[in-house]
Amino acid sequence: MAQLSDIRPVVFGVGRVLVVIPTYNEADNVAAIVRRVRRAAPQVEILVADDNSPDGTGALAAALARDDGQVHVLHRDGKRGLGAAYLAGFAWARQRGYDAVVEMDADGSHAPEDLPALLRAARDADVVIGSRWTRGARVLNWPLRRLMLSRCGNLYARLALGVPVADATGGYRVYRAAVLDALDLESVCSQGYSFQVELSRLAHRAGARIVEVPITFAERERGTSKMSPLIVAEALWRITGWAMRDRRTAVRRGWRAATVGQARWP
Ligand SMILES: Nc1nc2c(ncn2[C@@H]2O[C@H](COP(=O)(O)OP(=O)(O)O)[C@@H](O)[C@H]2O)c(=O)[nH]1
Ligand SMILES: [Mg+2]
């Protein structure tokens, strides 16, 4: 006879969902974001991946987890970047058999109220990007500097890497478990926000179905951004490095095809 634990709740048609929320010094935000996710999508579970925040975010998340069986915490040693926190969250999810993993910022920029639309889109996709740069999306209260950075970063990523998405840097996403299994996550080297571009590139190269859903993105109201010139520099040099590697591979393939062609038809 089937046990209760064998029955997998089907959430929006994509199975069991884990929302991974990376945190570093988000004490002012963590309770509110968890509450909003629980209200917007009551079936999903949440993992707060905290990098030992000095402001006590980890302890606050642990208290939330004690009160609610659908909330979990991953306490990490120290600040090791967004990419590393997400990779740890993905591994945590895969070990426990979740069918889809959501990436969501803690600061409220990614509205949990948009989550049902993203999960519905994931029925027919491997990756869903909550996009700031597709028709119907809105970006609220972002300073011009950030708008320009995002627009230029996305343009550069698209031209340099050929990834056919409008918001390759966006961090509000759904990954189906099968696509996470198919990607070579061990090869991921990004520490900061270039992680999103790196995963977009890997997913595209793996032939994943990537769908963008317009979101309303709002600048945080509490706490401070962890964006830094170092993070921008990392993204720039990593994207440039991947683009050069892709070009070298394409040239080598071209040479090989040409010489094989010559061998056949001298
Ligand atoms: N665990 C962890 N989370 C991080 C780290 N850096 C940023 N975050 C989280 O990543 C999310 C996005 O960061 P945020 O500072 O809002 O960046 P911005 O939106 O680009 O200004 C937030 O939830 C941060 O707390 C990190 O090194 N470790
Ligand atoms: Mg933010």
PDB file of C-alpha atoms and ligand atoms in Angstrom:
ATOM      1  CA  MET A   1       0.000   0.000   0.000  1.00  0.00           C
ATOM      2  CA  ALA A   2       1.277   3.476  -0.817  1.00  0.00           C
ATOM      3  CA  GLN A   3       2.723   5.398   2.121  1.00  0.00           C
ATOM      4  CA  LEU A   4       1.795   9.033   2.567  1.00  0.00           C
ATOM      5  CA  SER A   5       5.439   9.967   1.940  1.00  0.00           C
ATOM      6  CA  ASP A   6       5.303   8.199  -1.462  1.00  0.00           C
ATOM      7  CA  ILE A   7       2.603  10.542  -2.697  1.00  0.00           C
ATOM      8  CA  ARG A   8       4.316  13.383  -4.506  1.00  0.00           C
ATOM      9  CA  PRO A   9       2.336  16.586  -4.411  1.00  0.00           C
ATOM     10  CA  VAL A  10       1.997  17.913  -7.942  1.00  0.00           C
ATOM     11  CA  VAL A  11       2.660  21.630  -7.786  1.00  0.00           C
ATOM     12  CA  PHE A  12       1.518  23.443 -10.914  1.00  0.00           C
ATOM     13  CA  GLY A  13       2.187  20.223 -12.833  1.00  0.00           C
ATOM     14  CA  VAL A  14       5.923  20.170 -12.132  1.00  0.00           C
ATOM     15  CA  GLY A  15       6.097  17.946  -9.052  1.00  0.00           C
ATOM     16  CA  ARG A  16       7.846  18.892  -5.809  1.00  0.00           C
ATOM     17  CA  VAL A  17       9.334  22.377  -5.891  1.00  0.00           C
ATOM     18  CA  LEU A  18      12.139  23.850  -3.769  1.00  0.00           C
ATOM     19  CA  VAL A  19      12.685  27.607  -3.767  1.00  0.00           C
ATOM     20  CA  VAL A  20      16.332  28.337  -2.946  1.00  0.00           C
ATOM     21  CA  ILE A  21      16.878  31.780  -1.432  1.00  0.00           C
ATOM     22  CA  PRO A  22      20.560  32.746  -0.989  1.00  0.00           C
ATOM     23  CA  THR A  23      21.147  35.205   1.817  1.00  0.00           C
ATOM     24  CA  TYR A  24      23.953  37.391   3.013  1.00  0.00           C
ATOM     25  CA  ASN A  25      22.966  40.015   5.578  1.00  0.00           C
ATOM     26  CA  GLU A  26      19.250  39.882   4.824  1.00  0.00           C
ATOM     27  CA  ALA A  27      17.960  40.023   8.424  1.00  0.00           C
ATOM     28  CA  ASP A  28      15.507  42.754   7.453  1.00  0.00           C
ATOM     29  CA  ASN A  29      14.118  40.714   4.571  1.00  0.00           C
ATOM     30  CA  VAL A  30      14.261  36.998   5.286  1.00  0.00           C
ATOM     31  CA  ALA A  31      11.034  36.634   7.285  1.00  0.00           C
ATOM     32  CA  ALA A  32       9.026  38.729   4.834  1.00  0.00           C
ATOM     33  CA  ILE A  33      10.218  36.850   1.747  1.00  0.00           C
ATOM     34  CA  VAL A  34       9.535  33.454   3.323  1.00  0.00           C
ATOM     35  CA  ARG A  35       6.057  34.605   4.362  1.00  0.00           C
ATOM     36  CA  ARG A  36       5.298  35.921   0.857  1.00  0.00           C
ATOM     37  CA  VAL A  37       6.465  32.705  -0.842  1.00  0.00           C
ATOM     38  CA  ARG A  38       4.396  30.567   1.524  1.00  0.00           C
ATOM     39  CA  ARG A  39       1.338  32.710   0.798  1.00  0.00           C
ATOM     40  CA  ALA A  40       1.825  32.903  -2.989  1.00  0.00           C
ATOM     41  CA  ALA A  41       2.557  29.195  -3.494  1.00  0.00           C
ATOM     42  CA  PRO A  42       1.630  27.248  -0.342  1.00  0.00           C
ATOM     43  CA  GLN A  43       2.728  23.859  -1.725  1.00  0.00           C
ATOM     44  CA  VAL A  44       6.361  24.745  -2.414  1.00  0.00           C
ATOM     45  CA  GLU A  45       9.209  24.293   0.051  1.00  0.00           C
ATOM     46  CA  ILE A  46      11.917  26.835   0.774  1.00  0.00           C
ATOM     47  CA  LEU A  47      15.639  26.514   1.424  1.00  0.00           C
ATOM     48  CA  VAL A  48      17.421  29.574   2.783  1.00  0.00           C
ATOM     49  CA  ALA A  49      21.120  29.212   1.856  1.00  0.00           C
ATOM     50  CA  ASP A  50      22.899  31.528   4.269  1.00  0.00           C
ATOM     51  CA  ASP A  51      26.633  32.280   4.162  1.00  0.00           C
ATOM     52  CA  ASN A  52      27.009  32.779   7.921  1.00  0.00           C
ATOM     53  CA  SER A  53      25.677  36.349   7.706  1.00  0.00           C
ATOM     54  CA  PRO A  54      27.125  38.538  10.485  1.00  0.00           C
ATOM     55  CA  ASP A  55      23.703  40.181  10.954  1.00  0.00           C
ATOM     56  CA  GLY A  56      22.104  36.941  12.175  1.00  0.00           C
ATOM     57  CA  THR A  57      20.068  36.068   9.066  1.00  0.00           C
ATOM     58  CA  GLY A  58      20.952  32.388   9.564  1.00  0.00           C
ATOM     59  CA  ALA A  59      19.507  32.318  13.083  1.00  0.00           C
ATOM     60  CA  LEU A  60      16.333  34.061  11.919  1.00  0.00           C
ATOM     61  CA  ALA A  61      15.950  31.517   9.107  1.00  0.00           C
ATOM     62  CA  ALA A  62      16.525  28.673  11.569  1.00  0.00           C
ATOM     63  CA  ALA A  63      13.690  30.019  13.744  1.00  0.00           C
ATOM     64  CA  LEU A  64      11.404  30.150  10.697  1.00  0.00           C
ATOM     65  CA  ALA A  65      12.358  26.552   9.867  1.00  0.00           C
ATOM     66  CA  ARG A  66      11.541  25.417  13.406  1.00  0.00           C
ATOM     67  CA  ASP A  67       8.015  26.804  13.079  1.00  0.00           C
ATOM     68  CA  ASP A  68       7.317  25.548   9.563  1.00  0.00           C
ATOM     69  CA  GLY A  69       8.190  22.109   8.179  1.00  0.00           C
ATOM     70  CA  GLN A  70       8.255  23.476   4.632  1.00  0.00           C
ATOM     71  CA  VAL A  71      11.092  25.874   5.421  1.00  0.00           C
ATOM     72  CA  HIS A  72      14.704  24.655   5.602  1.00  0.00           C
ATOM     73  CA  VAL A  73      18.084  26.288   6.153  1.00  0.00           C
ATOM     74  CA  LEU A  74      21.496  25.518   4.769  1.00  0.00           C
ATOM     75  CA  HIS A  75      24.117  27.110   7.008  1.00  0.00           C
ATOM     76  CA  ARG A  76      27.329  27.695   5.103  1.00  0.00           C
ATOM     77  CA  ASP A  77      30.730  28.589   6.563  1.00  0.00           C
ATOM     78  CA  GLY A  78      31.165  32.075   5.199  1.00  0.00           C
ATOM     79  CA  LYS A  79      30.628  34.376   2.239  1.00  0.00           C
ATOM     80  CA  ARG A  80      31.608  32.441  -0.831  1.00  0.00           C
ATOM     81  CA  GLY A  81      29.430  34.097  -3.458  1.00  0.00           C
ATOM     82  CA  LEU A  82      26.027  33.677  -5.001  1.00  0.00           C
ATOM     83  CA  GLY A  83      27.129  30.974  -7.436  1.00  0.00           C
ATOM     84  CA  ALA A  84      28.530  28.714  -4.724  1.00  0.00           C
ATOM     85  CA  ALA A  85      25.400  29.183  -2.576  1.00  0.00           C
ATOM     86  CA  TYR A  86      23.148  28.189  -5.477  1.00  0.00           C
ATOM     87  CA  LEU A  87      25.259  25.149  -6.373  1.00  0.00           C
ATOM     88  CA  ALA A  88      25.004  23.981  -2.760  1.00  0.00           C
ATOM     89  CA  GLY A  89      21.232  24.579  -2.866  1.00  0.00           C
ATOM     90  CA  PHE A  90      20.883  22.621  -6.121  1.00  0.00           C
ATOM     91  CA  ALA A  91      22.830  19.696  -4.648  1.00  0.00           C
ATOM     92  CA  TRP A  92      20.642  19.791  -1.510  1.00  0.00           C
ATOM     93  CA  ALA A  93      17.527  19.678  -3.696  1.00  0.00           C
ATOM     94  CA  ARG A  94      18.758  16.863  -5.927  1.00  0.00           C
ATOM     95  CA  GLN A  95      19.747  14.724  -2.926  1.00  0.00           C
ATOM     96  CA  ARG A  96      16.170  15.011  -1.686  1.00  0.00           C
ATOM     97  CA  GLY A  97      14.449  14.319  -4.988  1.00  0.00           C
ATOM     98  CA  TYR A  98      12.775  17.666  -5.731  1.00  0.00           C
ATOM     99  CA  ASP A  99      11.468  17.900  -9.291  1.00  0.00           C
ATOM    100  CA  ALA A 100      12.119  21.604  -9.813  1.00  0.00           C
ATOM    101  CA  VAL A 101      14.339  24.220  -8.169  1.00  0.00           C
ATOM    102  CA  VAL A 102      13.592  27.938  -8.108  1.00  0.00           C
ATOM    103  CA  GLU A 103      16.196  30.684  -7.688  1.00  0.00           C
ATOM    104  CA  MET A 104      14.897  33.761  -5.903  1.00  0.00           C
ATOM    105  CA  ASP A 105      16.600  36.758  -4.243  1.00  0.00           C
ATOM    106  CA  ALA A 106      15.822  37.439  -0.599  1.00  0.00           C
ATOM    107  CA  ASP A 107      15.331  41.169  -0.930  1.00  0.00           C
ATOM    108  CA  GLY A 108      11.869  41.171  -2.521  1.00  0.00           C
ATOM    109  CA  SER A 109      13.089  42.162  -5.999  1.00  0.00           C
ATOM    110  CA  HIS A 110      11.703  38.864  -7.278  1.00  0.00           C
ATOM    111  CA  ALA A 111       8.026  38.998  -6.368  1.00  0.00           C
ATOM    112  CA  PRO A 112       6.850  35.646  -4.981  1.00  0.00           C
ATOM    113  CA  GLU A 113       3.449  36.578  -6.409  1.00  0.00           C
ATOM    114  CA  ASP A 114       4.951  35.943  -9.897  1.00  0.00           C
ATOM    115  CA  LEU A 115       6.002  32.416  -8.899  1.00  0.00           C
ATOM    116  CA  PRO A 116       2.788  30.615  -9.963  1.00  0.00           C
ATOM    117  CA  ALA A 117       3.182  32.008 -13.504  1.00  0.00           C
ATOM    118  CA  LEU A 118       6.803  30.837 -13.640  1.00  0.00           C
ATOM    119  CA  LEU A 119       5.892  27.369 -12.394  1.00  0.00           C
ATOM    120  CA  ARG A 120       3.029  27.070 -14.872  1.00  0.00           C
ATOM    121  CA  ALA A 121       5.453  27.956 -17.689  1.00  0.00           C
ATOM    122  CA  ALA A 122       7.825  25.254 -16.410  1.00  0.00           C
ATOM    123  CA  ARG A 123       5.331  22.559 -17.440  1.00  0.00           C
ATOM    124  CA  ASP A 124       6.523  23.018 -21.019  1.00  0.00           C
ATOM    125  CA  ALA A 125      10.111  24.110 -20.420  1.00  0.00           C
ATOM    126  CA  ASP A 126      13.387  22.970 -18.875  1.00  0.00           C
ATOM    127  CA  VAL A 127      14.350  26.435 -17.673  1.00  0.00           C
ATOM    128  CA  VAL A 128      12.058  29.391 -17.010  1.00  0.00           C
ATOM    129  CA  ILE A 129      13.585  32.848 -16.617  1.00  0.00           C
ATOM    130  CA  GLY A 130      11.570  35.523 -14.880  1.00  0.00           C
ATOM    131  CA  SER A 131      12.546  38.195 -17.347  1.00  0.00           C
ATOM    132  CA  ARG A 132      12.950  41.939 -16.880  1.00  0.00           C
ATOM    133  CA  TRP A 133      13.506  42.529 -20.561  1.00  0.00           C
ATOM    134  CA  THR A 134      10.594  40.889 -22.374  1.00  0.00           C
ATOM    135  CA  ARG A 135       7.333  42.556 -23.347  1.00  0.00           C
ATOM    136  CA  GLY A 136       5.043  42.994 -20.361  1.00  0.00           C
ATOM    137  CA  ALA A 137       7.849  43.116 -17.771  1.00  0.00           C
ATOM    138  CA  ARG A 138       8.342  46.083 -15.435  1.00  0.00           C
ATOM    139  CA  VAL A 139      11.393  47.316 -13.548  1.00  0.00           C
ATOM    140  CA  LEU A 140      10.591  49.605 -10.628  1.00  0.00           C
ATOM    141  CA  ASN A 141      12.854  52.028  -8.752  1.00  0.00           C
ATOM    142  CA  TRP A 142      16.108  50.894 -10.288  1.00  0.00           C
ATOM    143  CA  PRO A 143      18.652  53.698 -10.637  1.00  0.00           C
ATOM    144  CA  LEU A 144      19.693  54.506 -14.223  1.00  0.00           C
ATOM    145  CA  ARG A 145      23.159  53.063 -13.500  1.00  0.00           C
ATOM    146  CA  ARG A 146      21.704  49.615 -12.724  1.00  0.00           C
ATOM    147  CA  LEU A 147      19.312  49.754 -15.686  1.00  0.00           C
ATOM    148  CA  MET A 148      22.189  50.512 -18.032  1.00  0.00           C
ATOM    149  CA  LEU A 149      24.380  47.828 -16.479  1.00  0.00           C
ATOM    150  CA  SER A 150      21.687  45.191 -16.915  1.00  0.00           C
ATOM    151  CA  ARG A 151      20.818  46.262 -20.468  1.00  0.00           C
ATOM    152  CA  CYS A 152      24.465  46.430 -21.600  1.00  0.00           C
ATOM    153  CA  GLY A 153      25.390  43.210 -19.762  1.00  0.00           C
ATOM    154  CA  ASN A 154      22.566  41.345 -21.447  1.00  0.00           C
ATOM    155  CA  LEU A 155      23.385  42.765 -24.864  1.00  0.00           C
ATOM    156  CA  TYR A 156      27.026  41.759 -24.464  1.00  0.00           C
ATOM    157  CA  ALA A 157      26.121  38.258 -23.236  1.00  0.00           C
ATOM    158  CA  ARG A 158      23.719  37.749 -26.143  1.00  0.00           C
ATOM    159  CA  LEU A 159      26.117  38.991 -28.827  1.00  0.00           C
ATOM    160  CA  ALA A 160      29.230  37.356 -27.407  1.00  0.00           C
ATOM    161  CA  LEU A 161      27.721  33.988 -26.485  1.00  0.00           C
ATOM    162  CA  GLY A 162      24.727  33.691 -28.792  1.00  0.00           C
ATOM    163  CA  VAL A 163      22.435  32.765 -25.913  1.00  0.00           C
ATOM    164  CA  PRO A 164      18.973  33.569 -27.278  1.00  0.00           C
ATOM    165  CA  VAL A 165      17.421  35.094 -24.151  1.00  0.00           C
ATOM    166  CA  ALA A 166      16.636  38.700 -23.296  1.00  0.00           C
ATOM    167  CA  ASP A 167      17.561  38.402 -19.602  1.00  0.00           C
ATOM    168  CA  ALA A 168      20.548  36.055 -19.351  1.00  0.00           C
ATOM    169  CA  THR A 169      21.654  37.802 -16.140  1.00  0.00           C
ATOM    170  CA  GLY A 170      18.264  37.484 -14.428  1.00  0.00           C
ATOM    171  CA  GLY A 171      18.245  35.565 -11.183  1.00  0.00           C
ATOM    172  CA  TYR A 172      14.585  34.595 -10.871  1.00  0.00           C
ATOM    173  CA  ARG A 173      14.406  31.156 -12.453  1.00  0.00           C
ATOM    174  CA  VAL A 174      12.941  27.695 -12.429  1.00  0.00           C
ATOM    175  CA  TYR A 175      15.113  24.706 -13.332  1.00  0.00           C
ATOM    176  CA  ARG A 176      13.494  21.326 -13.871  1.00  0.00           C
ATOM    177  CA  ALA A 177      15.487  18.571 -12.146  1.00  0.00           C
ATOM    178  CA  ALA A 178      16.271  16.808 -15.429  1.00  0.00           C
ATOM    179  CA  VAL A 179      18.066  19.833 -16.815  1.00  0.00           C
ATOM    180  CA  LEU A 180      20.130  20.257 -13.642  1.00  0.00           C
ATOM    181  CA  ASP A 181      21.171  16.616 -14.019  1.00  0.00           C
ATOM    182  CA  ALA A 182      22.080  17.191 -17.657  1.00  0.00           C
ATOM    183  CA  LEU A 183      24.301  20.223 -17.002  1.00  0.00           C
ATOM    184  CA  ASP A 184      27.938  19.826 -16.019  1.00  0.00           C
ATOM    185  CA  LEU A 185      27.576  21.806 -12.794  1.00  0.00           C
ATOM    186  CA  GLU A 186      31.043  20.737 -11.625  1.00  0.00           C
ATOM    187  CA  SER A 187      32.505  22.851 -14.405  1.00  0.00           C
ATOM    188  CA  VAL A 188      30.770  26.011 -13.151  1.00  0.00           C
ATOM    189  CA  CYS A 189      33.367  28.532 -12.026  1.00  0.00           C
ATOM    190  CA  SER A 190      31.387  31.783 -11.496  1.00  0.00           C
ATOM    191  CA  GLN A 191      31.350  33.120  -7.986  1.00  0.00           C
ATOM    192  CA  GLY A 192      29.198  36.194  -8.422  1.00  0.00           C
ATOM    193  CA  TYR A 193      26.307  37.117 -10.675  1.00  0.00           C
ATOM    194  CA  SER A 194      27.985  35.781 -13.841  1.00  0.00           C
ATOM    195  CA  PHE A 195      26.640  32.493 -12.469  1.00  0.00           C
ATOM    196  CA  GLN A 196      23.316  33.289 -14.149  1.00  0.00           C
ATOM    197  CA  VAL A 197      24.970  33.883 -17.516  1.00  0.00           C
ATOM    198  CA  GLU A 198      27.089  30.749 -17.131  1.00  0.00           C
ATOM    199  CA  LEU A 199      24.021  28.609 -16.463  1.00  0.00           C
ATOM    200  CA  SER A 200      22.115  30.230 -19.337  1.00  0.00           C
ATOM    201  CA  ARG A 201      25.010  29.342 -21.637  1.00  0.00           C
ATOM    202  CA  LEU A 202      25.287  25.770 -20.343  1.00  0.00           C
ATOM    203  CA  ALA A 203      21.527  25.203 -20.623  1.00  0.00           C
ATOM    204  CA  HIS A 204      21.446  26.596 -24.164  1.00  0.00           C
ATOM    205  CA  ARG A 205      24.388  24.437 -25.231  1.00  0.00           C
ATOM    206  CA  ALA A 206      22.688  21.394 -23.700  1.00  0.00           C
ATOM    207  CA  GLY A 207      19.658  22.047 -25.913  1.00  0.00           C
ATOM    208  CA  ALA A 208      17.372  22.964 -23.006  1.00  0.00           C
ATOM    209  CA  ARG A 209      14.014  24.575 -23.703  1.00  0.00           C
ATOM    210  CA  ILE A 210      14.403  28.036 -22.168  1.00  0.00           C
ATOM    211  CA  VAL A 211      11.278  30.152 -21.762  1.00  0.00           C
ATOM    212  CA  GLU A 212      11.063  33.733 -20.511  1.00  0.00           C
ATOM    213  CA  VAL A 213       8.112  35.004 -18.507  1.00  0.00           C
ATOM    214  CA  PRO A 214       7.757  38.756 -17.867  1.00  0.00           C
ATOM    215  CA  ILE A 215       8.056  39.780 -14.218  1.00  0.00           C
ATOM    216  CA  THR A 216       7.740  42.931 -12.170  1.00  0.00           C
ATOM    217  CA  PHE A 217      11.181  43.542 -10.679  1.00  0.00           C
ATOM    218  CA  ALA A 218      11.420  46.084  -7.867  1.00  0.00           C
ATOM    219  CA  GLU A 219      14.573  47.441  -6.227  1.00  0.00           C
ATOM    220  CA  ARG A 220      15.007  46.350  -2.620  1.00  0.00           C
ATOM    221  CA  GLU A 221      13.510  48.573   0.088  1.00  0.00           C
ATOM    222  CA  ARG A 222      15.563  47.236   3.005  1.00  0.00           C
ATOM    223  CA  GLY A 223      19.164  46.125   3.455  1.00  0.00           C
ATOM    224  CA  THR A 224      22.021  46.748   1.037  1.00  0.00           C
ATOM    225  CA  SER A 225      22.982  45.349  -2.343  1.00  0.00           C
ATOM    226  CA  LYS A 226      25.998  43.056  -2.537  1.00  0.00           C
ATOM    227  CA  MET A 227      26.695  44.112  -6.114  1.00  0.00           C
ATOM    228  CA  SER A 228      30.289  45.363  -6.408  1.00  0.00           C
ATOM    229  CA  PRO A 229      32.727  46.436  -9.149  1.00  0.00           C
ATOM    230  CA  LEU A 230      34.479  43.091  -8.592  1.00  0.00           C
ATOM    231  CA  ILE A 231      31.286  41.225  -9.469  1.00  0.00           C
ATOM    232  CA  VAL A 232      30.850  43.276 -12.653  1.00  0.00           C
ATOM    233  CA  ALA A 233      34.516  42.685 -13.560  1.00  0.00           C
ATOM    234  CA  GLU A 234      34.140  38.937 -13.010  1.00  0.00           C
ATOM    235  CA  ALA A 235      31.124  38.849 -15.336  1.00  0.00           C
ATOM    236  CA  LEU A 236      32.959  40.825 -18.014  1.00  0.00           C
ATOM    237  CA  TRP A 237      36.068  38.706 -18.113  1.00  0.00           C
ATOM    238  CA  ARG A 238      34.199  35.428 -17.814  1.00  0.00           C
ATOM    239  CA  ILE A 239      31.808  36.248 -20.673  1.00  0.00           C
ATOM    240  CA  THR A 240      34.759  37.373 -22.804  1.00  0.00           C
ATOM    241  CA  GLY A 241      36.646  34.159 -21.943  1.00  0.00           C
ATOM    242  CA  TRP A 242      33.681  31.919 -22.855  1.00  0.00           C
ATOM    243  CA  ALA A 243      33.150  33.830 -26.102  1.00  0.00           C
ATOM    244  CA  MET A 244      36.809  33.400 -27.085  1.00  0.00           C
ATOM    245  CA  ARG A 245      36.699  29.698 -26.227  1.00  0.00           C
ATOM    246  CA  ASP A 246      33.505  29.257 -28.307  1.00  0.00           C
ATOM    247  CA  ARG A 247      35.142  31.012 -31.274  1.00  0.00           C
ATOM    248  CA  ARG A 248      38.300  28.870 -31.021  1.00  0.00           C
ATOM    249  CA  THR A 249      36.153  25.708 -30.931  1.00  0.00           C
ATOM    250  CA  ALA A 250      34.154  26.892 -33.953  1.00  0.00           C
ATOM    251  CA  VAL A 251      37.351  27.643 -35.903  1.00  0.00           C
ATOM    252  CA  ARG A 252      38.839  24.219 -35.015  1.00  0.00           C
ATOM    253  CA  ARG A 253      35.604  22.521 -36.115  1.00  0.00           C
ATOM    254  CA  GLY A 254      35.666  24.492 -39.354  1.00  0.00           C
ATOM    255  CA  TRP A 255      39.251  23.430 -40.017  1.00  0.00           C
ATOM    256  CA  ARG A 256      38.458  19.813 -39.261  1.00  0.00           C
ATOM    257  CA  ALA A 257      35.387  19.865 -41.535  1.00  0.00           C
ATOM    258  CA  ALA A 258      37.447  21.484 -44.309  1.00  0.00           C
ATOM    259  CA  THR A 259      40.319  18.991 -44.087  1.00  0.00           C
ATOM    260  CA  VAL A 260      37.957  15.999 -43.860  1.00  0.00           C
ATOM    261  CA  GLY A 261      36.161  17.422 -46.902  1.00  0.00           C
ATOM    262  CA  GLN A 262      39.485  17.666 -48.769  1.00  0.00           C
ATOM    263  CA  ALA A 263      40.365  14.097 -47.886  1.00  0.00           C
ATOM    264  CA  ARG A 264      37.096  12.905 -49.389  1.00  0.00           C
ATOM    265  CA  TRP A 265      37.104  15.062 -52.478  1.00  0.00           C
ATOM    266  CA  PRO A 266      40.704  15.903 -53.320  1.00  0.00           C
TER     267      PRO A 266
HETATM  268  N1  LIG B   1      24.497  33.025   0.306  1.00  0.00           N
HETATM  269  C1  LIG B   1      24.891  34.132  -0.344  1.00  0.00           C
HETATM  270  N2  LIG B   1      23.963  34.987  -0.821  1.00  0.00           N
HETATM  271  C2  LIG B   1      24.392  36.091  -1.476  1.00  0.00           C
HETATM  272  C3  LIG B   1      25.752  36.403  -1.677  1.00  0.00           C
HETATM  273  N3  LIG B   1      25.837  37.568  -2.363  1.00  0.00           N
HETATM  274  C4  LIG B   1      24.570  37.983  -2.587  1.00  0.00           C
HETATM  275  N4  LIG B   1      23.685  37.098  -2.038  1.00  0.00           N
HETATM  276  C5  LIG B   1      22.229  37.128  -2.076  1.00  0.00           C
HETATM  277  O1  LIG B   1      21.865  37.185  -3.437  1.00  0.00           O
HETATM  278  C6  LIG B   1      20.681  37.943  -3.602  1.00  0.00           C
HETATM  279  C7  LIG B   1      20.929  39.085  -4.592  1.00  0.00           C
HETATM  280  O2  LIG B   1      21.843  39.992  -4.037  1.00  0.00           O
HETATM  281  P1  LIG B   1      21.628  41.569  -4.011  1.00  0.00           P
HETATM  282  O3  LIG B   1      22.561  42.131  -3.011  1.00  0.00           O
HETATM  283  O4  LIG B   1      20.193  41.888  -3.814  1.00  0.00           O
HETATM  284  O5  LIG B   1      22.112  41.981  -5.444  1.00  0.00           O
HETATM  285  P2  LIG B   1      21.435  43.002  -6.470  1.00  0.00           P
HETATM  286  O6  LIG B   1      19.976  42.668  -6.518  1.00  0.00           O
HETATM  287  O7  LIG B   1      22.131  42.732  -7.762  1.00  0.00           O
HETATM  288  O8  LIG B   1      21.700  44.363  -5.952  1.00  0.00           O
HETATM  289  C8  LIG B   1      20.287  38.410  -2.221  1.00  0.00           C
HETATM  290  O9  LIG B   1      19.353  37.507  -1.677  1.00  0.00           O
HETATM  291  C9  LIG B   1      21.611  38.346  -1.464  1.00  0.00           C
HETATM  292  O10 LIG B   1      21.457  38.217  -0.060  1.00  0.00           O
HETATM  293  C10 LIG B   1      26.724  35.480  -1.144  1.00  0.00           C
HETATM  294  O11 LIG B   1      27.923  35.648  -1.258  1.00  0.00           O
HETATM  295  N5  LIG B   1      26.230  34.377  -0.496  1.00  0.00           N
HETATM  296 MG    MG B   2      18.768  42.740  -5.004  1.00  0.00          MG
END
